[in-house]
Amino acid sequence: MSADDKGRLHARVIVLGSGPAGYTAAIYTARAMLEPVVIAGFDQGGQLMITTDVENYPGFAEPIQGPWLMDQMRAQAEHVGAKLVSDHIVEARLGQRPFELLGDSGTLYTADALIIATGAKAKWLGIPSEEAFKGYGVSACATCDGFFFRGKKVLVVGGGNTAVEEALYLSQIAAEVTVLHRRDSFRAERVLQERLAARPNVKILFDHAIDEILGGSAPPSVTQTRVKNVKTGATQTLDVDGVFIAIGHQPASELFVGQLELKPSGYIQVEPGTTNTNIPGVFAAGDVADETYRQAVTAAGLGCMAALDVERFLLETPAHASDALASEEPL
């Protein structure tokens, strides 16, 4: 990364984000001698930083810790030549190349190519007991953590496709699944509802919301959940070993509203089979563009794709001091 006469810091490639997609993109672009700069943001490491045991990332026979895995990815990226910057981008200007990113520090970064790997965050209930048991019985990913609850009782919170799909998945693993929804009917697709109704080990509680998650502290573990009828106010306590919050995800794409083409759900739209966005030279990888799978391994794969797409783009496209890219009208 070099500074120009205006004090701007320029890199051929900037990777925005420091989860599995961002670090993988950094590793591949660094090995291609593109000298990437990774702007890590506030939540370095992504969602794996709040994940304890990881059993589904290939290459590890025994469970590993999410934060440890991200530390290893970061160290690998730095080892092959990526430069990491601890800054948070507050404004993106993608109307011309080089692209401009303004940091919270006041630094202006510019790049010939940009990989957006800012991820997505699960939506949470926001109650204190939920925070206390995150990673210790409270999860937002059945595919990630369902295995730890085989033969046990679990609670799924939500009423959309995500919640019903999570409940269907867990019904094949857990002994008993209770689905809790604050409304009187699901918003999920009818076919999913029918499949759920056919599962003998699934119970449904409509018009209910979680009041408090209860459990032990040595070690932390969920044992019960107190739920409340939103119409009558009556409460009851359910014996459960795990709670899965399935009320949706929010992609970190706010910076790009009006500049990049976004899906109605807020995820960045990419050309099928690639990481190309609607602006040449801007690529999106990982959970910020993937609303279907949202796994660490798929994010890493998309990070690899983005790096290869960037390498091809830079080979085919000369770098200009000012190259207008966006249309006059924002998307």
Tab-separated table of C-alpha atoms in Angstrom:
chain	number	residue	atom	x	y	z
A	1	MET	CA	0.000	0.000	0.000
A	2	SER	CA	1.427	3.364	-1.002
A	3	ALA	CA	0.493	6.977	-0.249
A	4	ASP	CA	0.089	9.506	-3.085
A	5	ASP	CA	0.808	13.237	-2.992
A	6	LYS	CA	-2.663	13.861	-1.531
A	7	GLY	CA	-2.072	11.519	1.373
A	8	ARG	CA	-4.408	8.841	0.053
A	9	LEU	CA	-3.384	5.235	0.648
A	10	HIS	CA	-3.610	3.185	-2.536
A	11	ALA	CA	-3.627	-0.581	-3.062
A	12	ARG	CA	-4.188	-2.623	-6.192
A	13	VAL	CA	-6.700	-4.752	-4.286
A	14	ILE	CA	-8.621	-3.943	-1.131
A	15	VAL	CA	-10.520	-6.664	0.688
A	16	LEU	CA	-13.256	-5.241	2.866
A	17	GLY	CA	-14.006	-7.673	5.679
A	18	SER	CA	-12.113	-10.213	7.766
A	19	GLY	CA	-14.205	-13.368	7.920
A	20	PRO	CA	-13.536	-16.632	6.028
A	21	ALA	CA	-14.364	-14.980	2.674
A	22	GLY	CA	-12.151	-11.965	3.286
A	23	TYR	CA	-9.151	-13.887	4.571
A	24	THR	CA	-9.372	-16.467	1.776
A	25	ALA	CA	-9.572	-13.705	-0.833
A	26	ALA	CA	-6.534	-12.096	0.792
A	27	ILE	CA	-4.563	-15.346	0.726
A	28	TYR	CA	-5.237	-15.945	-2.964
A	29	THR	CA	-4.621	-12.357	-4.096
A	30	ALA	CA	-1.429	-12.178	-2.038
A	31	ARG	CA	-0.139	-15.366	-3.641
A	32	ALA	CA	-0.904	-13.767	-7.012
A	33	MET	CA	1.465	-10.926	-6.027
A	34	LEU	CA	-1.363	-8.366	-5.968
A	35	GLU	CA	-0.374	-7.058	-2.503
A	36	PRO	CA	-3.902	-6.926	-1.054
A	37	VAL	CA	-4.889	-4.760	1.878
A	38	VAL	CA	-7.522	-6.185	4.222
A	39	ILE	CA	-9.584	-3.570	6.045
A	40	ALA	CA	-10.771	-5.625	8.975
A	41	GLY	CA	-13.588	-3.515	10.448
A	42	PHE	CA	-14.892	-3.652	14.000
A	43	ASP	CA	-15.927	-7.339	14.016
A	44	GLN	CA	-12.675	-8.978	12.983
A	45	GLY	CA	-13.102	-12.671	12.246
A	46	GLY	CA	-16.822	-12.548	11.488
A	47	GLN	CA	-19.455	-14.793	13.032
A	48	LEU	CA	-16.980	-17.565	13.859
A	49	MET	CA	-15.619	-15.355	16.629
A	50	ILE	CA	-18.748	-16.163	18.665
A	51	THR	CA	-18.752	-19.861	17.720
A	52	THR	CA	-17.252	-22.341	20.158
A	53	ASP	CA	-16.873	-25.891	18.804
A	54	VAL	CA	-16.589	-26.134	15.005
A	55	GLU	CA	-16.904	-29.661	13.634
A	56	ASN	CA	-17.898	-29.062	10.014
A	57	TYR	CA	-14.900	-27.169	8.622
A	58	PRO	CA	-12.896	-29.630	6.480
A	59	GLY	CA	-9.401	-30.630	7.526
A	60	PHE	CA	-9.833	-31.045	11.286
A	61	ALA	CA	-10.666	-34.451	12.745
A	62	GLU	CA	-11.379	-33.029	16.202
A	63	PRO	CA	-13.607	-30.043	17.056
A	64	ILE	CA	-11.837	-26.693	16.838
A	65	GLN	CA	-12.695	-23.304	18.281
A	66	GLY	CA	-14.101	-20.660	15.930
A	67	PRO	CA	-11.807	-17.839	17.168
A	68	TRP	CA	-8.766	-20.117	16.797
A	69	LEU	CA	-9.723	-20.926	13.197
A	70	MET	CA	-10.016	-17.234	12.365
A	71	ASP	CA	-6.674	-16.503	14.029
A	72	GLN	CA	-5.107	-19.143	11.803
A	73	MET	CA	-6.704	-17.665	8.678
A	74	ARG	CA	-5.476	-14.196	9.596
A	75	ALA	CA	-1.958	-15.457	10.275
A	76	GLN	CA	-1.916	-17.323	6.972
A	77	ALA	CA	-3.042	-14.212	5.068
A	78	GLU	CA	-0.299	-12.142	6.698
A	79	HIS	CA	2.294	-14.864	6.116
A	80	VAL	CA	1.730	-14.841	2.350
A	81	GLY	CA	1.908	-11.057	2.169
A	82	ALA	CA	-1.509	-9.533	2.834
A	83	LYS	CA	-1.480	-6.305	4.851
A	84	LEU	CA	-4.144	-5.964	7.550
A	85	VAL	CA	-5.521	-2.581	8.588
A	86	SER	CA	-7.690	-2.075	11.662
A	87	ASP	CA	-10.143	0.518	10.413
A	88	HIS	CA	-13.870	0.775	9.829
A	89	ILE	CA	-15.148	2.091	6.508
A	90	VAL	CA	-17.855	4.724	6.847
A	91	GLU	CA	-18.276	5.695	3.194
A	92	ALA	CA	-17.697	3.974	-0.151
A	93	ARG	CA	-17.419	5.825	-3.463
A	94	LEU	CA	-17.668	3.406	-6.348
A	95	GLY	CA	-18.517	5.801	-9.171
A	96	GLN	CA	-15.053	5.719	-10.690
A	97	ARG	CA	-11.735	3.935	-10.490
A	98	PRO	CA	-9.735	3.944	-8.399
A	99	PHE	CA	-12.510	3.216	-5.930
A	100	GLU	CA	-12.474	5.271	-2.737
A	101	LEU	CA	-13.164	4.109	0.809
A	102	LEU	CA	-13.223	6.552	3.704
A	103	GLY	CA	-12.188	5.111	7.044
A	104	ASP	CA	-13.459	6.019	10.486
A	105	SER	CA	-9.852	7.022	11.183
A	106	GLY	CA	-10.107	9.722	8.508
A	107	THR	CA	-7.887	7.803	6.104
A	108	LEU	CA	-8.932	7.678	2.449
A	109	TYR	CA	-8.141	4.343	0.832
A	110	THR	CA	-8.170	3.837	-2.934
A	111	ALA	CA	-8.063	0.618	-4.954
A	112	ASP	CA	-8.047	-0.609	-8.531
A	113	ALA	CA	-10.236	-3.562	-7.475
A	114	LEU	CA	-12.437	-4.102	-4.452
A	115	ILE	CA	-13.614	-7.337	-2.851
A	116	ILE	CA	-16.567	-6.833	-0.510
A	117	ALA	CA	-16.660	-9.540	2.163
A	118	THR	CA	-18.482	-7.710	4.937
A	119	GLY	CA	-20.667	-10.699	5.820
A	120	ALA	CA	-24.071	-10.877	7.440
A	121	LYS	CA	-25.234	-11.054	11.004
A	122	ALA	CA	-27.965	-13.173	12.478
A	123	LYS	CA	-30.806	-11.208	13.967
A	124	TRP	CA	-31.126	-11.837	17.688
A	125	LEU	CA	-33.910	-11.327	20.212
A	126	GLY	CA	-31.843	-8.870	22.223
A	127	ILE	CA	-32.596	-10.211	25.694
A	128	PRO	CA	-29.806	-10.482	28.321
A	129	SER	CA	-30.149	-14.229	28.875
A	130	GLU	CA	-29.749	-14.840	25.146
A	131	GLU	CA	-26.424	-13.010	25.201
A	132	ALA	CA	-25.309	-14.932	28.290
A	133	PHE	CA	-25.781	-18.326	26.615
A	134	LYS	CA	-24.594	-17.565	23.071
A	135	GLY	CA	-22.328	-20.429	22.108
A	136	TYR	CA	-23.409	-22.364	25.190
A	137	GLY	CA	-26.792	-23.632	24.070
A	138	VAL	CA	-28.031	-20.603	22.137
A	139	SER	CA	-27.262	-20.595	18.420
A	140	ALA	CA	-28.405	-18.989	15.191
A	141	CYS	CA	-27.300	-21.840	12.913
A	142	ALA	CA	-28.781	-25.340	13.095
A	143	THR	CA	-26.481	-26.615	10.350
A	144	CYS	CA	-23.480	-25.431	12.361
A	145	ASP	CA	-24.508	-26.554	15.838
A	146	GLY	CA	-27.380	-29.042	15.537
A	147	PHE	CA	-25.036	-32.017	15.828
A	148	PHE	CA	-24.297	-31.125	19.450
A	149	PHE	CA	-27.973	-31.630	20.325
A	150	ARG	CA	-28.528	-35.116	18.952
A	151	GLY	CA	-31.072	-36.947	21.068
A	152	LYS	CA	-31.893	-33.797	23.064
A	153	LYS	CA	-34.726	-31.255	23.297
A	154	VAL	CA	-34.402	-27.999	21.367
A	155	LEU	CA	-36.451	-24.864	20.779
A	156	VAL	CA	-36.570	-22.996	17.462
A	157	VAL	CA	-37.716	-19.366	17.468
A	158	GLY	CA	-39.257	-17.862	14.319
A	159	GLY	CA	-41.997	-18.313	11.756
A	160	GLY	CA	-40.469	-17.800	8.320
A	161	ASN	CA	-38.750	-20.149	5.906
A	162	THR	CA	-35.521	-20.028	7.912
A	163	ALA	CA	-37.196	-21.143	11.126
A	164	VAL	CA	-39.149	-23.971	9.517
A	165	GLU	CA	-36.117	-25.191	7.582
A	166	GLU	CA	-34.035	-25.128	10.779
A	167	ALA	CA	-36.747	-27.070	12.612
A	168	LEU	CA	-36.944	-29.667	9.819
A	169	TYR	CA	-33.195	-30.129	9.934
A	170	LEU	CA	-33.146	-30.426	13.724
A	171	SER	CA	-36.038	-32.892	13.731
A	172	GLN	CA	-33.675	-35.428	12.158
A	173	ILE	CA	-31.152	-34.976	14.957
A	174	ALA	CA	-32.898	-33.942	18.174
A	175	ALA	CA	-35.330	-36.047	20.166
A	176	GLU	CA	-37.883	-33.238	20.353
A	177	VAL	CA	-38.210	-29.904	18.565
A	178	THR	CA	-40.527	-27.112	19.682
A	179	VAL	CA	-41.131	-24.231	17.290
A	180	LEU	CA	-42.047	-20.953	18.970
A	181	HIS	CA	-43.703	-18.173	16.952
A	182	ARG	CA	-45.148	-14.936	18.269
A	183	ARG	CA	-47.902	-14.852	15.614
A	184	ASP	CA	-50.842	-17.216	15.088
A	185	SER	CA	-49.564	-18.668	11.799
A	186	PHE	CA	-46.313	-19.242	9.961
A	187	ARG	CA	-45.040	-17.001	7.168
A	188	ALA	CA	-43.083	-19.907	5.687
A	189	GLU	CA	-43.978	-21.489	2.351
A	190	ARG	CA	-46.923	-23.863	2.513
A	191	VAL	CA	-44.915	-26.887	1.425
A	192	LEU	CA	-42.455	-26.338	4.278
A	193	GLN	CA	-45.289	-26.017	6.769
A	194	GLU	CA	-46.765	-29.296	5.569
A	195	ARG	CA	-43.450	-31.069	5.936
A	196	LEU	CA	-43.047	-29.717	9.447
A	197	ALA	CA	-46.558	-30.781	10.448
A	198	ALA	CA	-45.745	-34.319	9.332
A	199	ARG	CA	-42.780	-34.664	11.704
A	200	PRO	CA	-43.901	-36.619	14.807
A	201	ASN	CA	-41.242	-35.131	17.106
A	202	VAL	CA	-42.131	-31.482	16.354
A	203	LYS	CA	-44.418	-29.344	18.510
A	204	ILE	CA	-45.614	-25.856	17.585
A	205	LEU	CA	-46.422	-23.027	19.982
A	206	PHE	CA	-48.113	-20.104	18.238
A	207	ASP	CA	-48.679	-16.730	19.932
A	208	HIS	CA	-45.658	-17.216	22.173
A	209	ALA	CA	-42.347	-15.451	22.655
A	210	ILE	CA	-39.290	-16.148	24.798
A	211	ASP	CA	-39.344	-14.390	28.141
A	212	GLU	CA	-36.045	-15.727	29.482
A	213	ILE	CA	-33.512	-18.478	28.777
A	214	LEU	CA	-32.500	-20.373	31.905
A	215	GLY	CA	-29.541	-22.614	32.690
A	216	GLY	CA	-26.460	-23.389	34.679
A	217	SER	CA	-23.215	-21.463	34.885
A	218	ALA	CA	-20.487	-24.025	35.596
A	219	PRO	CA	-20.101	-24.689	32.741
A	220	PRO	CA	-22.698	-22.460	31.034
A	221	SER	CA	-25.531	-24.549	29.603
A	222	VAL	CA	-29.193	-24.100	28.744
A	223	THR	CA	-31.659	-26.198	30.739
A	224	GLN	CA	-35.008	-24.389	30.389
A	225	THR	CA	-36.783	-21.570	28.601
A	226	ARG	CA	-39.590	-19.489	30.045
A	227	VAL	CA	-42.060	-18.522	27.313
A	228	LYS	CA	-44.934	-16.080	27.362
A	229	ASN	CA	-48.294	-16.057	25.599
A	230	VAL	CA	-48.314	-12.696	23.810
A	231	LYS	CA	-52.128	-12.510	23.957
A	232	THR	CA	-52.857	-13.578	27.529
A	233	GLY	CA	-49.550	-12.883	29.254
A	234	ALA	CA	-49.490	-16.374	30.751
A	235	THR	CA	-46.035	-17.961	31.114
A	236	GLN	CA	-44.805	-21.530	31.145
A	237	THR	CA	-41.381	-23.144	31.440
A	238	LEU	CA	-40.103	-25.610	28.868
A	239	ASP	CA	-37.288	-28.074	29.481
A	240	VAL	CA	-34.836	-27.632	26.583
A	241	ASP	CA	-31.142	-28.216	26.010
A	242	GLY	CA	-30.718	-25.739	23.192
A	243	VAL	CA	-32.350	-22.652	21.672
A	244	PHE	CA	-32.017	-21.790	17.978
A	245	ILE	CA	-32.869	-18.226	16.998
A	246	ALA	CA	-34.112	-18.241	13.395
A	247	ILE	CA	-35.574	-14.798	12.773
A	248	GLY	CA	-33.400	-13.955	9.791
A	249	HIS	CA	-30.056	-12.434	8.840
A	250	GLN	CA	-29.014	-8.895	7.971
A	251	PRO	CA	-26.278	-8.537	5.340
A	252	ALA	CA	-23.730	-5.782	5.964
A	253	SER	CA	-24.429	-3.997	2.680
A	254	GLU	CA	-25.577	-0.574	3.928
A	255	LEU	CA	-22.497	1.173	2.539
A	256	PHE	CA	-23.446	0.230	-1.004
A	257	VAL	CA	-27.113	1.204	-1.181
A	258	GLY	CA	-27.650	3.274	-4.319
A	259	GLN	CA	-24.302	2.195	-5.798
A	260	LEU	CA	-24.454	-1.579	-6.151
A	261	GLU	CA	-27.402	-3.678	-7.259
A	262	LEU	CA	-28.911	-5.310	-4.187
A	263	LYS	CA	-31.521	-8.028	-3.857
A	264	PRO	CA	-34.796	-7.067	-2.125
A	265	SER	CA	-33.422	-8.828	0.958
A	266	GLY	CA	-30.385	-6.525	1.002
A	267	TYR	CA	-27.831	-9.075	-0.193
A	268	ILE	CA	-25.492	-7.909	-2.950
A	269	GLN	CA	-26.538	-9.179	-6.371
A	270	VAL	CA	-23.755	-10.990	-8.231
A	271	GLU	CA	-23.622	-12.472	-11.691
A	272	PRO	CA	-24.525	-16.200	-11.369
A	273	GLY	CA	-21.463	-18.398	-11.161
A	274	THR	CA	-19.158	-15.469	-10.370
A	275	THR	CA	-18.560	-12.834	-7.701
A	276	ASN	CA	-19.003	-9.965	-10.198
A	277	THR	CA	-21.283	-7.129	-9.113
A	278	ASN	CA	-22.877	-4.655	-11.537
A	279	ILE	CA	-19.772	-2.422	-11.279
A	280	PRO	CA	-16.675	-3.770	-13.071
A	281	GLY	CA	-13.838	-4.195	-10.604
A	282	VAL	CA	-16.114	-4.598	-7.580
A	283	PHE	CA	-16.673	-8.139	-6.360
A	284	ALA	CA	-18.746	-9.571	-3.500
A	285	ALA	CA	-18.008	-12.784	-1.623
A	286	GLY	CA	-19.309	-14.645	1.395
A	287	ASP	CA	-22.438	-14.019	3.413
A	288	VAL	CA	-22.968	-10.459	2.140
A	289	ALA	CA	-23.881	-12.022	-1.222
A	290	ASP	CA	-24.990	-15.525	-0.165
A	291	GLU	CA	-28.442	-15.691	1.394
A	292	THR	CA	-28.810	-19.444	0.872
A	293	TYR	CA	-25.914	-21.334	2.461
A	294	ARG	CA	-24.133	-18.946	4.889
A	295	GLN	CA	-21.469	-21.450	5.954
A	296	ALA	CA	-17.818	-20.774	6.725
A	297	VAL	CA	-16.678	-23.218	4.062
A	298	THR	CA	-18.901	-21.728	1.347
A	299	ALA	CA	-17.759	-18.232	2.329
A	300	ALA	CA	-14.141	-19.337	1.981
A	301	GLY	CA	-14.922	-20.827	-1.432
A	302	LEU	CA	-16.513	-17.587	-2.575
A	303	GLY	CA	-13.482	-15.689	-1.293
A	304	CYS	CA	-11.309	-17.859	-3.519
A	305	MET	CA	-13.606	-17.180	-6.477
A	306	ALA	CA	-13.463	-13.431	-5.853
A	307	ALA	CA	-9.670	-13.475	-5.797
A	308	LEU	CA	-9.527	-15.338	-9.098
A	309	ASP	CA	-12.114	-12.981	-10.604
A	310	VAL	CA	-10.028	-9.995	-9.438
A	311	GLU	CA	-6.830	-11.437	-10.888
A	312	ARG	CA	-8.528	-11.929	-14.257
A	313	PHE	CA	-10.044	-8.444	-14.140
A	314	LEU	CA	-6.711	-6.739	-13.434
A	315	LEU	CA	-4.993	-8.659	-16.211
A	316	GLU	CA	-7.626	-7.582	-18.708
A	317	THR	CA	-8.274	-4.031	-17.484
A	318	PRO	CA	-5.622	-1.288	-17.387
A	319	ALA	CA	-5.515	0.894	-14.292
A	320	HIS	CA	-6.543	4.505	-14.946
A	321	ALA	CA	-6.286	7.422	-12.580
A	322	SER	CA	-9.955	8.171	-13.138
A	323	ASP	CA	-12.214	5.753	-14.931
A	324	ALA	CA	-15.973	6.435	-14.728
A	325	LEU	CA	-17.838	3.208	-14.082
A	326	ALA	CA	-21.263	3.867	-12.649
A	327	SER	CA	-24.313	5.015	-14.496
A	328	GLU	CA	-25.569	8.537	-13.856
A	329	GLU	CA	-28.631	7.173	-12.109
A	330	PRO	CA	-28.076	5.094	-8.951
A	331	LEU	CA	-29.624	1.662	-8.877
